[in-house]
Amino acid sequence: MFSIFHLFSALLLLAAVFGYLNQRFLHLPRTIGMLIGALVLSVALIGWDAVFPGILVRPWAKVILGDLSFPAALLNGALSFLLFAAALSVSFSDLWNRKGTIIVLATVGVLISTFLMGVAMWLVFALTGLGVPLIWCLVLGAIVAPTDPIAVSAALERIGLPAELRAVIAGESLLNDGVGVLMFTLLVGVAAGGDKIGLGEFGFMFVYEALGGALLGLAGGYLAYRAMRGIDQHDVEIMISLALVTVCYSVAELLHLSGPIAVVVAGVLVGSRARQHAMSENTRRHIDLFWSVIDEVLNSLLFLLIGLEIVVVEGGKMTLIAASAAALLSLAVRFASVGPLALIITRLKVRIGATMLLTWSGLRGGISIALALSLPETGYRQPILAAVYGVVLFTILVQGLTLQRVADYFFRRKPES
């Protein structure tokens, strides 16, 4: 019988093998190479079952992935460390100078995207004969509305962008997942037949969870900063940073606050103020190295799991068509939700290149997959899961691989002679 340790060992082995093959032969971005390797393995498992129906391995793989409790492990475990690691490298001053743009994109943008994607997929499901109700399509919209901070962070590392645009993209991706998770929770409650939630109650819950999470992150980050300022011992300060992540996320869960927002705020505070005023050069070097290793390992496992989760996706031709449509619609909806907002916020001063980069950098990843896998067992779960998977694969493989070219086209083109 497989234990969690056995599963973790197997995942690390696969990550090491795929990482080596990518570095040796493919030379793709690390996370995308990991995802492609896992996809190849998943397709091989599905193909094996088709060729050798007497020796089925796909059900066995489903059991293993089910035992791993991927949604819970991602949302309550690895996500907190990955968000903190990403937030450490973000400048607080850059975020603060563009706070209005970031907050509007991370809140109003998510609401608009949820509605547009929900209505569009309701029509797609109707045309394909899958007949998913509108309320469940809105749940789908909430799942794919937020951009994934881990996927976006990995993409931004590879391209050079103007500091202002980079801060907006990174800040939005760090904050909008909390809004998306809240929207998902409320809509699933309505869709599953729970108590209906009024607009006033929704507004109160949003403010309580989002603002409460931010205040918790500020308090935790400040305490960690004061503790780090009183000592100069890198191993103890690393333990303080670890405790900050786990305690902030745990307390947020207990108080029903937004854990992702709490961790992000704490990470930005430590990465900016503590790095400048509370850490020696030796401590900064060790802190950066420690969290870069955590980020590398967890990112590799995350994208590996995303690729392996294809074995749980089922459906026929119409489901595949709906998933393909969802992938293309996600790009159109992203443009429709961020483009007008960017124009309004900047009083029509935003460049078309900035709008295109905001659109093209809207990658979805582990958060969307985790939310989809946590859906209750209904007749609509598989079509929604397939659509989410189509969006995630399209944004990571197509948009992620071409983001550098889009950035080059709009920001580093040579003037025509």
Coordinates of C-alpha atoms in Angstrom, one line a residue:
M1 CA 0.0 0.0 0.0
F2 CA 1.4 3.4 -1.0
S3 CA 2.0 5.9 1.8
I4 CA 2.3 9.7 1.4
F5 CA 6.1 9.2 1.6
H6 CA 6.1 6.7 -1.2
L7 CA 4.0 9.0 -3.4
F8 CA 6.2 12.0 -2.6
S9 CA 9.3 9.9 -3.5
A10 CA 7.8 8.8 -6.8
L11 CA 6.9 12.5 -7.7
L12 CA 10.5 13.6 -6.8
L13 CA 11.9 10.9 -9.0
L14 CA 9.7 11.9 -11.9
A15 CA 10.6 15.6 -11.4
A16 CA 14.3 14.7 -11.4
V17 CA 14.0 12.6 -14.6
F18 CA 11.8 15.1 -16.5
G19 CA 14.1 18.0 -15.3
Y20 CA 17.2 16.2 -16.6
L21 CA 15.6 15.4 -19.9
N22 CA 14.4 18.9 -20.4
Q23 CA 17.7 20.4 -19.5
R24 CA 19.6 17.9 -21.6
F25 CA 17.4 17.8 -24.8
L26 CA 14.4 20.2 -24.8
H27 CA 15.8 23.4 -23.2
L28 CA 12.3 24.6 -22.4
P29 CA 11.4 26.8 -19.4
R30 CA 11.7 24.4 -16.4
T31 CA 8.0 24.4 -15.4
I32 CA 6.8 24.0 -19.0
G33 CA 9.3 21.2 -19.6
M34 CA 8.0 19.5 -16.4
L35 CA 4.4 19.9 -17.5
I36 CA 5.1 18.4 -21.0
G37 CA 6.9 15.4 -19.5
A38 CA 4.0 14.7 -17.2
L39 CA 1.5 15.1 -20.1
V40 CA 3.5 12.6 -22.2
L41 CA 3.4 10.1 -19.2
S42 CA -0.3 10.6 -18.8
V43 CA -1.1 10.1 -22.4
A44 CA 1.1 7.0 -22.3
L45 CA -1.0 5.6 -19.4
I46 CA -4.2 6.3 -21.3
G47 CA -2.8 4.7 -24.5
W48 CA -1.7 1.7 -22.5
D49 CA -5.3 1.1 -21.3
A50 CA -6.5 1.4 -24.9
V51 CA -4.0 -1.1 -26.3
F52 CA -4.0 -3.5 -23.3
P53 CA -7.4 -3.4 -21.8
G54 CA -6.7 -6.5 -19.7
I55 CA -3.9 -4.7 -17.7
L56 CA -5.4 -1.3 -16.8
V57 CA -3.1 1.2 -15.2
R58 CA -5.2 4.4 -15.5
P59 CA -7.6 3.4 -12.6
W60 CA -4.5 2.6 -10.5
A61 CA -3.1 6.1 -11.3
K62 CA -6.4 7.7 -10.4
V63 CA -6.4 6.0 -7.0
I64 CA -2.9 7.2 -6.3
L65 CA -3.7 10.8 -7.3
G66 CA -6.9 10.6 -5.3
D67 CA -4.9 9.4 -2.2
L68 CA -2.6 12.4 -2.7
S69 CA -5.5 14.7 -2.1
F70 CA -4.1 17.2 -4.6
P71 CA -6.7 20.0 -4.1
A72 CA -6.3 20.1 -0.4
A73 CA -2.5 19.7 -0.5
L74 CA -2.2 22.6 -3.0
L75 CA -4.7 25.0 -1.5
N76 CA -3.6 24.5 2.1
G77 CA 0.0 23.5 1.8
A78 CA 2.3 24.2 -1.1
L79 CA 0.4 27.3 -2.2
S80 CA 1.3 29.2 0.9
F81 CA 5.0 28.6 0.4
L82 CA 4.9 29.3 -3.3
L83 CA 3.0 32.6 -2.8
F84 CA 5.4 33.7 -0.1
A85 CA 8.4 32.9 -2.3
A86 CA 6.9 34.9 -5.2
A87 CA 6.0 37.8 -2.9
L88 CA 9.6 38.1 -1.5
S89 CA 10.9 39.3 -4.9
V90 CA 8.2 41.9 -5.4
S91 CA 9.0 45.5 -4.5
F92 CA 6.5 47.0 -2.0
S93 CA 7.1 50.5 -3.4
D94 CA 6.3 49.4 -6.9
L95 CA 3.1 47.8 -5.8
W96 CA 2.1 50.7 -3.7
N97 CA 2.7 53.2 -6.5
R98 CA 0.3 51.2 -8.7
K99 CA -2.1 50.0 -6.0
G100 CA -5.2 51.4 -7.7
T101 CA -4.6 49.6 -10.9
I102 CA -3.7 46.4 -9.2
I103 CA -6.7 46.4 -6.9
V104 CA -9.2 47.2 -9.6
L105 CA -7.8 44.5 -11.9
A106 CA -7.7 41.9 -9.1
T107 CA -11.3 42.6 -8.0
V108 CA -13.5 44.2 -10.7
G109 CA -11.5 42.3 -13.4
V110 CA -12.2 39.0 -11.7
L111 CA -15.9 39.7 -11.4
I112 CA -16.2 40.8 -15.0
S113 CA -14.2 37.7 -16.2
T114 CA -16.3 35.4 -14.1
F115 CA -19.6 36.7 -15.6
L116 CA -18.3 36.8 -19.2
M117 CA -16.7 33.4 -19.1
G118 CA -19.8 31.9 -17.4
V119 CA -22.2 33.2 -20.0
A120 CA -20.0 32.3 -22.9
M121 CA -19.5 28.7 -21.7
W122 CA -23.2 28.3 -21.0
L123 CA -23.8 28.9 -24.7
V124 CA -20.9 26.6 -25.6
F125 CA -22.3 23.8 -23.4
A126 CA -25.7 24.3 -24.9
L127 CA -24.5 24.1 -28.5
T128 CA -22.5 20.9 -27.7
G129 CA -25.4 19.3 -26.1
L130 CA -23.8 19.0 -22.6
G131 CA -26.4 21.3 -21.1
V132 CA -24.5 22.7 -18.1
P133 CA -26.7 25.1 -16.1
L134 CA -25.8 28.8 -16.0
I135 CA -25.0 28.8 -12.3
W136 CA -22.4 26.0 -12.8
C137 CA -21.0 27.9 -15.8
L138 CA -20.5 30.9 -13.5
V139 CA -18.6 28.5 -11.1
L140 CA -16.4 27.6 -14.1
G141 CA -15.9 31.3 -14.8
A142 CA -14.8 31.9 -11.2
I143 CA -12.3 28.9 -11.4
V144 CA -10.5 30.3 -14.5
A145 CA -10.9 34.1 -13.7
P146 CA -7.8 34.5 -11.5
T147 CA -4.4 34.3 -13.0
D148 CA -2.0 31.9 -11.3
P149 CA 0.8 33.8 -9.4
I150 CA 3.2 30.8 -9.6
A151 CA 2.8 30.4 -13.4
V152 CA 2.9 34.1 -14.0
S153 CA 6.0 34.5 -11.7
A154 CA 7.8 31.8 -13.6
A155 CA 7.0 33.4 -16.9
L156 CA 8.0 36.9 -15.8
E157 CA 11.4 35.6 -14.8
R158 CA 12.3 34.9 -18.4
I159 CA 11.3 38.2 -20.0
G160 CA 12.3 41.8 -19.6
L161 CA 9.4 44.3 -19.2
P162 CA 9.1 47.9 -18.1
A163 CA 9.1 48.0 -14.3
E164 CA 5.6 49.6 -14.1
L165 CA 4.0 46.8 -16.3
R166 CA 5.9 44.1 -14.5
A167 CA 4.7 45.4 -11.1
V168 CA 1.1 45.5 -12.3
I169 CA 1.2 41.9 -13.8
A170 CA 2.9 40.5 -10.7
G171 CA 0.7 42.3 -8.2
E172 CA -2.5 41.4 -9.9
S173 CA -1.6 37.7 -10.1
L174 CA -0.7 37.7 -6.4
L175 CA -3.9 39.2 -5.2
N176 CA -6.6 38.1 -7.6
D177 CA -6.5 34.4 -6.6
G178 CA -7.9 35.3 -3.2
V179 CA -10.9 37.0 -4.9
G180 CA -11.3 34.1 -7.3
V181 CA -11.3 31.5 -4.5
L182 CA -13.9 33.6 -2.6
M183 CA -16.1 33.9 -5.7
F184 CA -15.8 30.1 -6.3
T185 CA -16.8 29.3 -2.7
L186 CA -19.9 31.5 -2.8
L187 CA -21.1 30.3 -6.2
V188 CA -20.6 26.6 -5.4
G189 CA -22.7 27.1 -2.3
V190 CA -25.5 28.6 -4.4
A191 CA -25.1 26.0 -7.2
A192 CA -25.1 23.0 -4.8
G193 CA -28.4 24.1 -3.3
G194 CA -27.1 25.8 -0.2
D195 CA -28.3 29.0 1.3
K196 CA -28.7 31.8 -1.2
I197 CA -26.3 34.7 -0.6
G198 CA -27.5 38.3 -1.1
L199 CA -25.3 41.1 -2.6
G200 CA -24.9 42.7 0.8
E201 CA -23.8 39.5 2.5
F202 CA -21.4 38.8 -0.4
G203 CA -19.9 42.3 -0.1
F204 CA -19.4 41.8 3.7
M205 CA -17.8 38.4 3.3
F206 CA -15.5 39.8 0.6
V207 CA -14.3 42.8 2.7
Y208 CA -14.0 40.6 5.8
E209 CA -11.9 37.9 4.1
A210 CA -9.8 40.1 1.9
L211 CA -9.2 43.0 4.2
G212 CA -8.9 40.8 7.2
G213 CA -6.3 38.6 5.4
A214 CA -4.3 41.7 4.5
L215 CA -4.3 43.0 8.0
L216 CA -3.2 39.6 9.3
G217 CA -0.4 39.6 6.8
L218 CA 0.7 43.1 7.9
A219 CA 0.7 42.1 11.5
G220 CA 2.6 38.9 11.0
G221 CA 5.1 40.4 8.6
Y222 CA 5.8 43.3 11.0
L223 CA 6.4 40.9 13.9
A224 CA 8.7 38.9 11.8
Y225 CA 10.5 42.0 10.7
R226 CA 11.0 43.1 14.3
A227 CA 12.3 39.7 15.3
M228 CA 14.7 39.6 12.4
R229 CA 16.0 43.1 13.2
G230 CA 17.0 42.0 16.7
I231 CA 19.3 39.2 15.6
D232 CA 21.8 38.4 13.0
Q233 CA 21.7 34.6 12.5
H234 CA 20.6 33.4 9.1
D235 CA 19.3 30.0 10.2
V236 CA 17.1 31.4 12.9
E237 CA 15.8 34.1 10.5
I238 CA 15.0 31.3 7.9
M239 CA 13.0 29.6 10.6
I240 CA 11.2 32.8 11.4
S241 CA 10.2 33.1 7.7
L242 CA 8.9 29.5 7.7
A243 CA 6.9 30.1 10.9
L244 CA 5.5 33.3 9.4
V245 CA 4.1 31.5 6.4
T246 CA 2.6 28.5 8.2
V247 CA 1.2 30.5 11.1
C248 CA -0.3 33.2 8.9
Y249 CA -2.0 30.7 6.7
S250 CA -3.3 28.6 9.6
V251 CA -4.6 31.6 11.6
A252 CA -6.3 32.8 8.4
E253 CA -8.1 29.5 8.0
L254 CA -9.2 29.5 11.6
L255 CA -10.6 33.0 11.4
H256 CA -12.1 32.4 7.9
L257 CA -9.8 35.0 6.3
S258 CA -8.0 34.9 3.0
G259 CA -4.9 32.8 3.6
P260 CA -3.4 33.6 0.2
I261 CA -3.7 37.4 0.7
A262 CA -2.3 37.1 4.2
V263 CA 0.8 35.3 3.0
V264 CA 1.3 37.6 0.0
V265 CA 1.2 40.7 2.2
A266 CA 3.5 39.2 4.7
G267 CA 5.9 38.2 2.0
V268 CA 6.0 41.6 0.4
L269 CA 6.6 43.2 3.8
V270 CA 9.5 40.9 4.6
G271 CA 10.9 41.0 1.1
S272 CA 11.0 44.8 1.1
R273 CA 11.3 46.2 4.6
A274 CA 13.0 43.3 6.4
R275 CA 15.4 42.7 3.6
Q276 CA 16.6 46.4 3.6
H277 CA 16.6 47.1 7.3
A278 CA 16.7 43.8 9.3
M279 CA 19.0 41.5 7.3
S280 CA 22.7 41.4 6.9
E281 CA 24.2 40.7 3.4
N282 CA 24.9 37.1 4.6
T283 CA 21.3 36.6 5.8
R284 CA 19.9 38.0 2.6
R285 CA 22.0 35.6 0.6
H286 CA 20.9 32.6 2.7
I287 CA 17.2 33.6 2.7
D288 CA 17.2 34.1 -1.1
L289 CA 18.9 30.7 -1.6
F290 CA 16.6 28.9 0.7
W291 CA 13.3 30.2 -0.7
S292 CA 14.6 29.8 -4.3
V293 CA 15.1 26.1 -3.6
I294 CA 11.7 25.8 -2.0
D295 CA 10.2 27.6 -5.0
E296 CA 12.1 25.4 -7.5
V297 CA 11.1 22.1 -5.9
L298 CA 7.4 22.9 -5.2
N299 CA 7.0 24.5 -8.6
S300 CA 8.4 21.4 -10.3
L301 CA 6.1 19.2 -8.3
L302 CA 3.1 21.5 -9.0
F303 CA 3.5 21.5 -12.8
L304 CA 4.2 17.8 -12.7
L305 CA 0.9 17.1 -10.9
I306 CA -1.0 19.4 -13.3
G307 CA 0.3 17.2 -16.2
L308 CA -0.5 14.0 -14.4
E309 CA -4.1 15.1 -13.5
I310 CA -5.1 14.5 -17.2
V311 CA -5.8 10.9 -16.2
V312 CA -8.8 12.0 -14.2
V313 CA -10.4 14.0 -17.1
E314 CA -13.0 12.0 -19.0
G315 CA -15.5 12.8 -21.8
G316 CA -16.2 12.3 -25.4
K317 CA -15.9 14.4 -28.6
M318 CA -18.3 17.1 -27.4
T319 CA -16.4 17.5 -24.2
L320 CA -13.2 17.9 -26.1
I321 CA -14.8 20.5 -28.3
A322 CA -16.1 22.4 -25.3
A323 CA -12.7 22.3 -23.7
S324 CA -11.1 23.7 -26.8
A325 CA -13.6 26.5 -27.0
A326 CA -13.0 27.3 -23.3
A327 CA -9.3 27.6 -24.0
L328 CA -9.9 30.2 -26.8
L329 CA -12.6 32.0 -24.9
S330 CA -10.3 32.4 -21.9
L331 CA -8.0 34.6 -24.0
A332 CA -10.9 36.7 -25.4
V333 CA -12.5 37.1 -22.0
R334 CA -9.2 38.1 -20.4
F335 CA -8.8 40.9 -23.0
A336 CA -12.4 42.0 -22.5
S337 CA -12.0 42.2 -18.8
V338 CA -8.6 43.9 -18.4
G339 CA -8.5 46.1 -21.6
P340 CA -11.4 48.5 -20.8
L341 CA -10.4 48.6 -17.1
A342 CA -6.8 49.5 -18.0
L343 CA -8.1 52.3 -20.3
I344 CA -10.4 53.7 -17.7
I345 CA -7.8 53.6 -14.9
T346 CA -5.1 55.3 -16.9
R347 CA -7.5 57.7 -18.6
L348 CA -6.9 56.3 -22.0
K349 CA -3.1 56.6 -21.7
V350 CA -2.4 52.9 -21.7
R351 CA -0.5 51.5 -24.7
I352 CA -1.9 48.7 -26.8
G353 CA 1.2 46.8 -26.0
A354 CA 0.5 47.0 -22.3
T355 CA -3.0 45.7 -22.8
M356 CA -1.8 42.8 -24.9
L357 CA 0.8 41.9 -22.3
L358 CA -1.8 42.0 -19.5
T359 CA -3.9 39.7 -21.7
W360 CA -1.2 37.3 -22.8
S361 CA 0.3 37.0 -19.4
G362 CA -3.0 35.8 -17.9
L363 CA -1.7 32.3 -17.2
R364 CA -3.8 29.8 -15.3
G365 CA -2.3 26.9 -13.3
G366 CA -2.5 24.9 -10.2
I367 CA -5.1 27.0 -8.4
S368 CA -7.6 26.5 -11.2
I369 CA -6.9 22.8 -11.3
A370 CA -7.2 22.5 -7.5
L371 CA -10.6 24.4 -7.5
A372 CA -12.0 22.2 -10.3
L373 CA -10.9 19.0 -8.6
S374 CA -12.6 20.1 -5.3
L375 CA -16.0 20.4 -7.1
P376 CA -18.7 18.1 -5.6
E377 CA -19.7 15.0 -7.6
T378 CA -22.4 16.1 -9.9
G379 CA -23.3 15.4 -13.5
Y380 CA -21.6 18.7 -14.5
R381 CA -18.3 18.0 -12.8
Q382 CA -16.5 16.3 -15.8
P383 CA -17.4 18.9 -18.4
I384 CA -16.3 21.7 -16.1
L385 CA -13.1 19.8 -15.2
A386 CA -12.3 19.2 -18.9
A387 CA -12.9 22.9 -19.7
V388 CA -10.7 24.1 -16.9
Y389 CA -7.9 21.7 -18.0
G390 CA -8.2 23.0 -21.6
V391 CA -7.8 26.6 -20.3
V392 CA -4.8 25.7 -18.1
L393 CA -2.9 23.8 -20.8
F394 CA -3.6 26.5 -23.4
T395 CA -2.4 29.4 -21.2
I396 CA 0.7 27.6 -20.0
L397 CA 1.8 25.9 -23.2
V398 CA 0.7 28.4 -25.8
Q399 CA 0.7 31.7 -24.0
G400 CA 3.6 30.8 -21.7
L401 CA 5.9 29.7 -24.5
T402 CA 5.1 32.7 -26.7
L403 CA 5.0 35.4 -24.0
Q404 CA 8.7 36.4 -24.7
R405 CA 7.8 36.9 -28.4
V406 CA 4.8 39.0 -27.6
A407 CA 6.9 41.1 -25.2
D408 CA 9.6 41.5 -27.8
Y409 CA 7.1 42.6 -30.5
F410 CA 5.4 45.3 -28.4
F411 CA 8.3 46.6 -26.3
R412 CA 11.6 45.8 -28.1
R413 CA 10.9 46.1 -31.8
K414 CA 13.5 47.8 -33.8
P415 CA 12.2 50.9 -35.6
E416 CA 11.5 50.5 -39.2
S417 CA 14.0 52.1 -41.6

